[in-house]
CSV table of C-alpha atoms and ligand atoms in Angstrom, one decimal:
chain,number,residue,atom,x,y,z
A,1,MET,CA,0.0,0.0,0.0
A,2,LYS,CA,1.2,3.5,-0.8
A,3,ASP,CA,2.3,5.9,1.8
A,4,LEU,CA,-0.7,7.6,3.2
A,5,ARG,CA,0.8,11.1,3.1
A,6,THR,CA,1.4,10.6,-0.7
A,7,ILE,CA,-2.2,9.7,-1.1
A,8,VAL,CA,-3.5,12.7,0.9
A,9,SER,CA,-1.3,14.9,-1.2
A,10,LYS,CA,-3.5,14.0,-4.2
A,11,PHE,CA,-6.4,15.8,-2.7
A,12,GLU,CA,-7.0,19.5,-2.5
A,13,LEU,CA,-6.7,20.0,1.2
A,14,THR,CA,-6.1,23.3,3.0
A,15,GLY,CA,-3.4,23.3,5.7
A,16,THR,CA,-0.3,21.2,6.3
A,17,VAL,CA,-0.7,17.5,7.3
A,18,GLU,CA,0.5,16.9,10.8
A,19,GLU,CA,-0.5,13.2,11.4
A,20,ILE,CA,-2.6,10.4,10.0
A,21,LYS,CA,-3.9,7.8,12.3
A,22,PRO,CA,-6.6,5.1,12.2
A,23,LEU,CA,-10.2,6.1,13.0
A,24,GLY,CA,-13.4,4.3,13.9
A,25,ALA,CA,-14.5,0.7,13.9
A,26,GLY,CA,-16.0,0.0,10.5
A,27,LEU,CA,-16.0,-3.6,9.3
A,28,ILE,CA,-15.5,-2.8,5.5
A,29,ASN,CA,-13.5,0.3,4.7
A,30,ASP,CA,-10.2,1.5,6.2
A,31,THR,CA,-10.6,4.9,7.8
A,32,TYR,CA,-8.0,7.4,9.0
A,33,LYS,CA,-8.0,10.8,10.6
A,34,VAL,CA,-5.8,13.4,9.0
A,35,THR,CA,-4.9,16.2,11.4
A,36,THR,CA,-3.6,19.5,10.0
A,37,GLN,CA,-1.2,21.9,11.8
A,38,GLU,CA,-3.0,25.2,11.3
A,39,SER,CA,-5.8,26.0,13.7
A,40,ASP,CA,-7.9,27.6,10.9
A,41,ALA,CA,-7.6,24.6,8.6
A,42,PRO,CA,-10.0,21.7,9.0
A,43,ASP,CA,-9.0,18.2,9.8
A,44,TYR,CA,-9.9,15.5,7.4
A,45,VAL,CA,-11.0,11.9,7.1
A,46,LEU,CA,-9.2,9.7,4.6
A,47,GLN,CA,-10.8,6.4,3.5
A,48,ARG,CA,-9.7,3.5,1.5
A,49,ILE,CA,-12.8,2.2,-0.2
A,50,ASN,CA,-13.2,-1.6,-0.1
A,51,HIS,CA,-13.1,-2.1,-3.8
A,52,ALA,CA,-13.8,-5.8,-3.5
A,53,ILE,CA,-17.1,-5.0,-2.0
A,54,PHE,CA,-17.9,-1.7,-3.7
A,55,GLN,CA,-17.1,-2.7,-7.3
A,56,ASN,CA,-18.4,0.3,-9.0
A,57,VAL,CA,-16.7,3.3,-7.3
A,58,GLU,CA,-17.9,5.8,-9.9
A,59,MET,CA,-21.5,4.8,-9.1
A,60,LEU,CA,-20.8,4.8,-5.3
A,61,GLN,CA,-19.3,8.3,-5.3
A,62,GLY,CA,-22.0,9.5,-7.7
A,63,ASN,CA,-24.7,8.4,-5.3
A,64,ILE,CA,-23.0,10.0,-2.4
A,65,ALA,CA,-22.6,13.3,-4.4
A,66,ALA,CA,-26.3,13.3,-5.3
A,67,VAL,CA,-27.4,12.6,-1.8
A,68,THR,CA,-25.1,15.1,0.0
A,69,ALA,CA,-25.9,17.8,-2.5
A,70,HIS,CA,-29.7,17.3,-2.1
A,71,ILE,CA,-29.4,17.3,1.7
A,72,ARG,CA,-27.2,20.5,1.6
A,73,LYS,CA,-29.9,22.1,-0.5
A,74,LYS,CA,-32.6,21.2,1.9
A,75,LEU,CA,-30.6,22.5,4.9
A,76,GLU,CA,-30.0,25.8,3.1
A,77,GLU,CA,-33.7,26.2,2.3
A,78,LYS,CA,-34.5,25.6,6.0
A,79,GLY,CA,-32.0,28.3,6.9
A,80,GLU,CA,-30.0,25.8,8.9
A,81,LYS,CA,-26.9,27.1,10.6
A,82,GLU,CA,-23.7,25.0,10.8
A,83,ILE,CA,-24.4,23.2,7.5
A,84,GLU,CA,-20.8,22.0,7.4
A,85,ARG,CA,-21.5,19.9,10.5
A,86,LYS,CA,-24.7,18.5,9.2
A,87,VAL,CA,-23.8,17.0,5.8
A,88,LEU,CA,-20.6,15.4,4.6
A,89,HIS,CA,-18.3,17.4,2.4
A,90,PHE,CA,-16.0,15.5,0.0
A,91,VAL,CA,-12.7,17.0,-1.1
A,92,PRO,CA,-11.9,16.8,-4.8
A,93,ALA,CA,-8.8,15.0,-5.8
A,94,GLU,CA,-6.4,15.7,-8.7
A,95,GLY,CA,-8.4,15.5,-11.9
A,96,GLY,CA,-11.5,16.8,-10.2
A,97,LYS,CA,-13.1,13.6,-9.1
A,98,THR,CA,-14.2,12.9,-5.5
A,99,PHE,CA,-11.9,9.9,-5.3
A,100,TRP,CA,-8.4,8.9,-6.3
A,101,PHE,CA,-7.1,5.6,-7.6
A,102,ASP,CA,-3.5,4.8,-6.8
A,103,GLY,CA,-3.3,1.9,-9.3
A,104,GLU,CA,-4.4,-0.6,-6.6
A,105,SER,CA,-6.9,1.0,-4.3
A,106,TYR,CA,-9.5,3.8,-4.4
A,107,TRP,CA,-9.3,6.6,-1.8
A,108,ARG,CA,-11.5,9.5,-0.8
A,109,VAL,CA,-11.2,12.4,1.6
A,110,MET,CA,-13.9,14.2,3.5
A,111,VAL,CA,-13.8,17.2,5.9
A,112,PHE,CA,-13.7,16.0,9.5
A,113,ILE,CA,-16.7,17.2,11.5
A,114,PRO,CA,-15.4,19.0,14.6
A,115,ARG,CA,-16.8,18.5,18.1
A,116,ALA,CA,-18.9,15.5,16.9
A,117,PHE,CA,-19.2,12.2,18.6
A,118,THR,CA,-20.1,8.6,17.7
A,119,TYR,CA,-21.2,6.0,20.2
A,120,GLU,CA,-21.4,2.2,20.3
A,121,THR,CA,-24.3,2.4,22.7
A,122,VAL,CA,-26.9,5.1,23.3
A,123,ASN,CA,-29.4,6.0,26.0
A,124,PRO,CA,-33.2,6.4,25.4
A,125,HIS,CA,-32.9,10.1,24.9
A,126,TYR,CA,-30.2,9.8,22.1
A,127,SER,CA,-32.2,7.0,20.6
A,128,GLU,CA,-35.3,9.1,20.3
A,129,CYS,CA,-33.2,11.8,18.6
A,130,ALA,CA,-31.7,9.2,16.3
A,131,GLY,CA,-35.2,7.9,15.4
A,132,GLU,CA,-36.3,11.3,14.5
A,133,ALA,CA,-33.2,12.0,12.5
A,134,PHE,CA,-33.5,8.8,10.4
A,135,GLY,CA,-37.2,9.7,9.7
A,136,GLN,CA,-36.0,13.1,8.5
A,137,PHE,CA,-33.2,11.6,6.5
A,138,GLN,CA,-35.7,9.5,4.6
A,139,ALA,CA,-38.1,12.4,4.3
A,140,MET,CA,-35.4,14.7,2.9
A,141,LEU,CA,-34.4,12.2,0.3
A,142,ALA,CA,-38.0,11.4,-0.8
A,143,ASP,CA,-37.8,13.9,-3.6
A,144,LEU,CA,-34.3,13.2,-4.8
A,145,PRO,CA,-34.4,13.8,-8.5
A,146,GLN,CA,-31.7,11.3,-9.4
A,147,GLN,CA,-32.3,7.5,-9.5
A,148,LEU,CA,-29.6,6.0,-7.2
A,149,GLY,CA,-27.7,2.9,-8.3
A,150,GLU,CA,-27.5,-0.2,-6.1
A,151,THR,CA,-24.0,0.1,-4.9
A,152,ILE,CA,-24.2,-3.5,-3.7
A,153,PRO,CA,-26.9,-5.3,-5.7
A,154,ASP,CA,-29.5,-7.0,-3.5
A,155,PHE,CA,-27.9,-5.7,-0.4
A,156,HIS,CA,-30.9,-6.0,1.9
A,157,ASN,CA,-32.7,-8.6,-0.2
A,158,MET,CA,-33.4,-11.4,2.3
A,159,GLU,CA,-34.1,-14.0,-0.4
A,160,PHE,CA,-30.7,-13.2,-1.9
A,161,ARG,CA,-28.9,-13.4,1.5
A,162,LEU,CA,-30.4,-16.8,2.1
A,163,LYS,CA,-29.4,-18.0,-1.3
A,164,GLN,CA,-25.8,-16.9,-0.5
A,165,LEU,CA,-26.0,-18.8,2.8
A,166,ARG,CA,-27.4,-21.9,1.0
A,167,ASP,CA,-24.7,-21.7,-1.7
A,168,ALA,CA,-22.0,-21.5,1.0
A,169,VAL,CA,-23.5,-24.5,2.8
A,170,GLU,CA,-23.5,-26.5,-0.4
A,171,ALA,CA,-19.9,-25.6,-1.3
A,172,ASP,CA,-18.7,-25.8,2.4
A,173,PRO,CA,-15.2,-24.7,1.3
A,174,VAL,CA,-13.5,-25.0,4.7
A,175,GLY,CA,-15.5,-27.8,6.3
A,176,ARG,CA,-17.4,-25.7,8.8
A,177,VAL,CA,-21.0,-26.7,8.0
A,178,LYS,CA,-21.0,-29.7,10.4
A,179,GLU,CA,-20.4,-27.5,13.4
A,180,VAL,CA,-23.2,-25.0,12.7
A,181,GLN,CA,-26.0,-27.3,11.8
A,182,ASP,CA,-28.3,-26.3,14.7
A,183,ILE,CA,-28.0,-22.6,13.7
A,184,LEU,CA,-28.8,-23.5,10.1
A,185,ASP,CA,-31.9,-25.3,11.2
A,186,ALA,CA,-33.0,-22.3,13.3
A,187,ILE,CA,-32.4,-20.0,10.3
A,188,GLU,CA,-34.3,-22.3,7.8
A,189,SER,CA,-37.3,-22.6,10.1
A,190,ARG,CA,-37.8,-18.8,9.9
A,191,ALA,CA,-36.8,-18.4,6.2
A,192,GLU,CA,-40.2,-18.0,4.6
A,193,ARG,CA,-41.5,-15.5,7.0
A,194,MET,CA,-38.4,-13.5,7.0
A,195,CYS,CA,-38.7,-13.1,3.2
A,196,MET,CA,-42.1,-11.4,3.6
A,197,ALA,CA,-40.8,-7.9,2.5
A,198,GLU,CA,-39.7,-9.3,-0.9
A,199,GLN,CA,-43.1,-11.0,-1.2
A,200,LEU,CA,-45.1,-7.9,-0.4
A,201,HIS,CA,-42.9,-5.9,-2.8
A,202,ARG,CA,-43.6,-8.3,-5.7
A,203,GLU,CA,-47.3,-8.0,-4.9
A,204,GLY,CA,-47.0,-4.3,-5.2
A,205,LYS,CA,-47.9,-3.6,-1.6
A,206,LEU,CA,-44.5,-2.5,-0.3
A,207,PRO,CA,-42.5,0.4,-1.9
A,208,LYS,CA,-38.8,1.0,-2.0
A,209,ARG,CA,-37.6,4.4,-0.9
A,210,VAL,CA,-34.2,5.9,-0.6
A,211,CYS,CA,-32.7,4.5,2.5
A,212,HIS,CA,-29.4,4.7,4.3
A,213,CYS,CA,-29.0,0.9,4.7
A,214,ASP,CA,-26.3,1.0,7.3
A,215,THR,CA,-27.9,2.7,10.2
A,216,LYS,CA,-25.7,1.2,12.9
A,217,VAL,CA,-25.8,3.4,15.9
A,218,ASN,CA,-22.1,4.2,15.3
A,219,ASN,CA,-22.9,5.7,11.9
A,220,MET,CA,-24.6,8.7,13.5
A,221,MET,CA,-22.8,11.8,14.6
A,222,PHE,CA,-24.0,13.6,17.8
A,223,ASP,CA,-23.1,17.1,19.0
A,224,GLU,CA,-22.0,18.0,22.5
A,225,GLU,CA,-25.6,18.1,23.7
A,226,GLY,CA,-26.7,14.9,22.2
A,227,ARG,CA,-28.4,16.3,19.2
A,228,VAL,CA,-28.0,14.5,16.0
A,229,LEU,CA,-25.7,16.3,13.5
A,230,CYS,CA,-25.7,13.9,10.6
A,231,VAL,CA,-25.6,10.4,9.4
A,232,ILE,CA,-22.3,9.2,8.0
A,233,ASP,CA,-21.2,6.2,6.0
A,234,LEU,CA,-23.3,6.8,3.0
A,235,ASP,CA,-21.9,4.0,0.8
A,236,THR,CA,-25.0,2.0,1.0
A,237,VAL,CA,-27.6,4.7,0.4
A,238,MET,CA,-29.9,3.2,-2.1
A,239,PRO,CA,-33.5,2.2,-2.7
A,240,SER,CA,-34.7,-0.3,-0.1
A,241,TYR,CA,-37.6,-0.9,2.3
A,242,ILE,CA,-37.8,1.5,5.2
A,243,PHE,CA,-37.4,-1.6,7.3
A,244,SER,CA,-33.7,-1.4,6.6
A,245,ASP,CA,-33.1,1.9,8.5
A,246,TYR,CA,-35.5,1.2,11.3
A,247,GLY,CA,-34.4,-2.4,11.8
A,248,ASP,CA,-30.6,-1.9,11.6
A,249,PHE,CA,-30.6,0.9,14.1
A,250,LEU,CA,-32.5,-1.3,16.6
A,251,ARG,CA,-30.2,-4.2,15.9
A,252,THR,CA,-27.3,-2.2,17.1
A,253,GLY,CA,-28.8,0.5,19.4
A,254,ALA,CA,-31.2,-1.8,21.3
A,255,ASN,CA,-28.8,-4.6,21.8
A,256,THR,CA,-27.9,-4.7,25.5
A,257,GLY,CA,-24.7,-6.5,24.5
A,258,ALA,CA,-22.1,-6.1,21.8
A,259,GLU,CA,-22.7,-7.2,18.2
A,260,ASP,CA,-20.1,-9.9,18.7
A,261,ASP,CA,-20.7,-10.6,22.4
A,262,ALA,CA,-19.3,-13.9,23.4
A,263,ASP,CA,-21.4,-14.0,26.5
A,264,LEU,CA,-24.9,-14.4,25.3
A,265,ASN,CA,-26.4,-13.5,28.7
A,266,ASN,CA,-25.4,-9.9,27.8
A,267,VAL,CA,-27.4,-9.9,24.6
A,268,ASN,CA,-31.1,-8.9,24.9
A,269,PHE,CA,-33.4,-6.6,23.1
A,270,ASN,CA,-33.8,-3.3,25.1
A,271,MET,CA,-37.4,-2.2,25.1
A,272,GLU,CA,-36.7,1.2,26.5
A,273,ILE,CA,-34.4,1.9,23.5
A,274,PHE,CA,-37.0,0.4,21.2
A,275,LYS,CA,-39.7,2.7,22.5
A,276,ALA,CA,-37.7,5.8,22.4
A,277,PHE,CA,-36.4,5.2,18.9
A,278,THR,CA,-39.8,4.2,17.6
A,279,ARG,CA,-41.4,7.3,19.1
A,280,GLY,CA,-38.8,9.6,17.4
A,281,TYR,CA,-39.0,7.7,14.1
A,282,LEU,CA,-42.7,7.8,13.9
A,283,ARG,CA,-42.8,11.5,14.8
A,284,SER,CA,-40.9,12.4,11.7
A,285,ALA,CA,-41.9,9.5,9.4
A,286,LYS,CA,-45.6,8.9,10.2
A,287,SER,CA,-46.8,11.4,7.6
A,288,PHE,CA,-45.3,9.5,4.7
A,289,LEU,CA,-45.3,5.9,5.8
A,290,LEU,CA,-48.0,3.5,4.6
A,291,PRO,CA,-49.9,1.4,7.1
A,292,ILE,CA,-48.2,-1.7,5.8
A,293,GLU,CA,-44.8,-0.2,6.7
A,294,ILE,CA,-45.9,0.9,10.1
A,295,GLU,CA,-47.6,-2.5,10.9
A,296,ASN,CA,-44.5,-4.4,10.0
A,297,LEU,CA,-42.0,-2.4,12.1
A,298,PRO,CA,-41.8,-5.3,14.6
A,299,TYR,CA,-41.0,-7.6,11.7
A,300,ALA,CA,-38.2,-5.1,10.7
A,301,ALA,CA,-36.8,-5.4,14.3
A,302,ALA,CA,-36.5,-9.1,13.8
A,303,LEU,CA,-35.4,-9.1,10.2
A,304,PHE,CA,-32.1,-7.3,10.8
A,305,PRO,CA,-30.7,-9.6,13.5
A,306,TYR,CA,-31.8,-12.4,11.3
A,307,MET,CA,-30.3,-11.0,8.1
A,308,GLN,CA,-27.1,-10.2,10.0
A,309,SER,CA,-26.9,-13.8,11.3
A,310,VAL,CA,-27.3,-15.1,7.8
A,311,ARG,CA,-24.6,-12.8,6.5
A,312,PHE,CA,-22.1,-13.6,9.4
A,313,LEU,CA,-22.7,-17.3,9.1
A,314,ALA,CA,-22.3,-17.3,5.4
A,315,ASP,CA,-19.0,-15.5,5.8
A,316,TYR,CA,-17.9,-18.0,8.4
A,317,ILE,CA,-18.8,-20.9,6.3
A,318,ASN,CA,-17.0,-19.3,3.3
A,319,GLY,CA,-13.8,-19.0,5.3
A,320,ASP,CA,-14.1,-15.3,6.4
A,321,THR,CA,-13.7,-13.5,3.1
A,322,TYR,CA,-16.0,-10.5,3.7
A,323,TYR,CA,-16.0,-9.0,7.2
A,324,LYS,CA,-12.8,-8.1,9.0
A,325,ILE,CA,-12.3,-10.5,11.8
A,326,LYS,CA,-10.1,-10.3,15.0
A,327,TYR,CA,-9.9,-14.1,15.6
A,328,PRO,CA,-10.8,-17.3,13.7
A,329,GLU,CA,-14.2,-17.9,15.3
A,330,HIS,CA,-15.2,-14.3,15.2
A,331,ASN,CA,-17.9,-14.6,12.5
A,332,LEU,CA,-19.4,-17.6,14.4
A,333,VAL,CA,-19.5,-15.7,17.7
A,334,ARG,CA,-21.1,-12.7,15.8
A,335,THR,CA,-23.7,-15.2,14.4
A,336,LYS,CA,-24.6,-16.6,17.8
A,337,ALA,CA,-25.0,-13.1,19.3
A,338,GLN,CA,-27.3,-12.0,16.5
A,339,MET,CA,-29.4,-15.1,16.8
A,340,LYS,CA,-29.7,-14.5,20.6
A,341,LEU,CA,-30.8,-11.0,19.8
A,342,LEU,CA,-33.4,-12.3,17.3
A,343,TYR,CA,-34.8,-14.6,20.0
A,344,SER,CA,-35.2,-11.8,22.4
A,345,VAL,CA,-36.9,-9.6,19.7
A,346,GLU,CA,-39.3,-12.4,19.0
A,347,GLU,CA,-40.3,-12.6,22.7
A,348,HIS,CA,-41.0,-8.9,22.7
A,349,THR,CA,-43.1,-8.8,19.5
A,350,PRO,CA,-46.6,-8.4,21.1
A,351,GLU,CA,-45.3,-5.7,23.3
A,352,MET,CA,-43.8,-3.9,20.4
A,353,GLN,CA,-47.1,-4.1,18.4
A,354,ALA,CA,-49.0,-2.6,21.3
A,355,PHE,CA,-46.6,0.2,21.7
A,356,ILE,CA,-46.7,1.1,18.0
A,357,GLN,CA,-50.5,1.3,18.2
A,358,GLU,CA,-50.1,3.7,21.2
A,359,CYS,CA,-47.8,6.0,19.2
A,360,LEU,CA,-50.3,6.4,16.3
B,1,GN1,C1,-20.8,-3.4,7.8
B,1,GN1,O1,-18.8,-0.9,7.4
B,1,GN1,P1,-19.8,-1.0,8.6
B,1,GN1,O2,-19.1,-1.7,9.7
B,1,GN1,O3,-20.5,0.2,8.9
B,1,GN1,C2,-21.8,-3.8,6.6
B,1,GN1,C3,-23.2,-3.7,7.2
B,1,GN1,C4,-23.3,-4.6,8.3
B,1,GN1,C5,-22.3,-4.3,9.4
B,1,GN1,C6,-22.3,-5.2,10.6
B,1,GN1,C7,-21.2,-2.6,3.2
B,1,GN1,O4,-20.9,-2.0,8.1
B,1,GN1,O5,-24.1,-4.0,6.1
B,1,GN1,O6,-24.6,-4.6,8.9
B,1,GN1,O7,-21.0,-4.2,8.9
B,1,GN1,N1,-21.6,-3.0,5.5
B,1,GN1,C8,-21.4,-3.6,4.3
B,1,GN1,O8,-21.7,-4.7,11.6
B,1,GN1,O9,-21.5,-4.7,4.1
B,2,MG,MG1,-19.6,2.6,9.8
């Protein structure tokens, strides 16, 4: 890999680079913070785009440019102050593109948002703010004039994810299927129901809307007072069911344990977080959501731990080719934690349905 300073020099930064060090905990791209010496120059975020996963970088960056320009315009129209902290700002590279190819990898640079924080866990108050912010994010993008490309085709298509898992099981390239048969059975017994979104879409009952599709709690920036500044990690913004954004936040934000908790006793679905997030989300999204979308929010809460289990398990069976791992069993541990979360969501489903009715 090329020297990071050389890469940064290909972008039109202001200020002198002081240091470049790793940032964040993403499982896909490599991210660095670039600090500048001058107090009046911004700091930056440098990212190596995972090109094996995002194969069409032109499309990827085109989507992000369309989305950020549209949000910026909306914020300007609202007379929003501090726009620079509320929408990502990409820095052009040599040649005028928003990315640079070093012959091997694709890189991009954005302005670092100062005095902003991300969290791995949030309290109910922050969750309510997050729910409202994701509803607003979807609302702001509802009239996006461009048609966005699918940066990862079939990204949240449950039927496709199950097919990937079944293909992995059939190939069993590293001989791991025999040790995970009980998990596979639990997955298969829920498969048909979990593909309900695709079924409803085929029947013309469930629309696709522009969604973020990676609403992990740590993809959201908060200010010093806990107000949401903006949503980051826009690589997967694409048409999907609103279940994606609602469900993936709860998968991460309402888990009382870690995504990869080895102690399953830590992993449960936190109803306080669920309630707060749902209250916030419905406040800003109720006006445009269809009844079928609202009714199925508890399904969305189950769908994402389920889908994530399927994806982690497929990667484990395939010999860990997709997600970054820290130890050999990591994807299996992740799978078990997500399955435990799913069971807890299932137990809480009637309570969730009742709460949603109260909110309406
Ligand atoms: C990946 O890059 P990161 O960590 O924000 C993944 C998500 C998964 C998540 C699981 C492009 O997100 O879909 O839900 O890991 N992103 C991609 O933690 O596959
Ligand atoms: Mg991320």
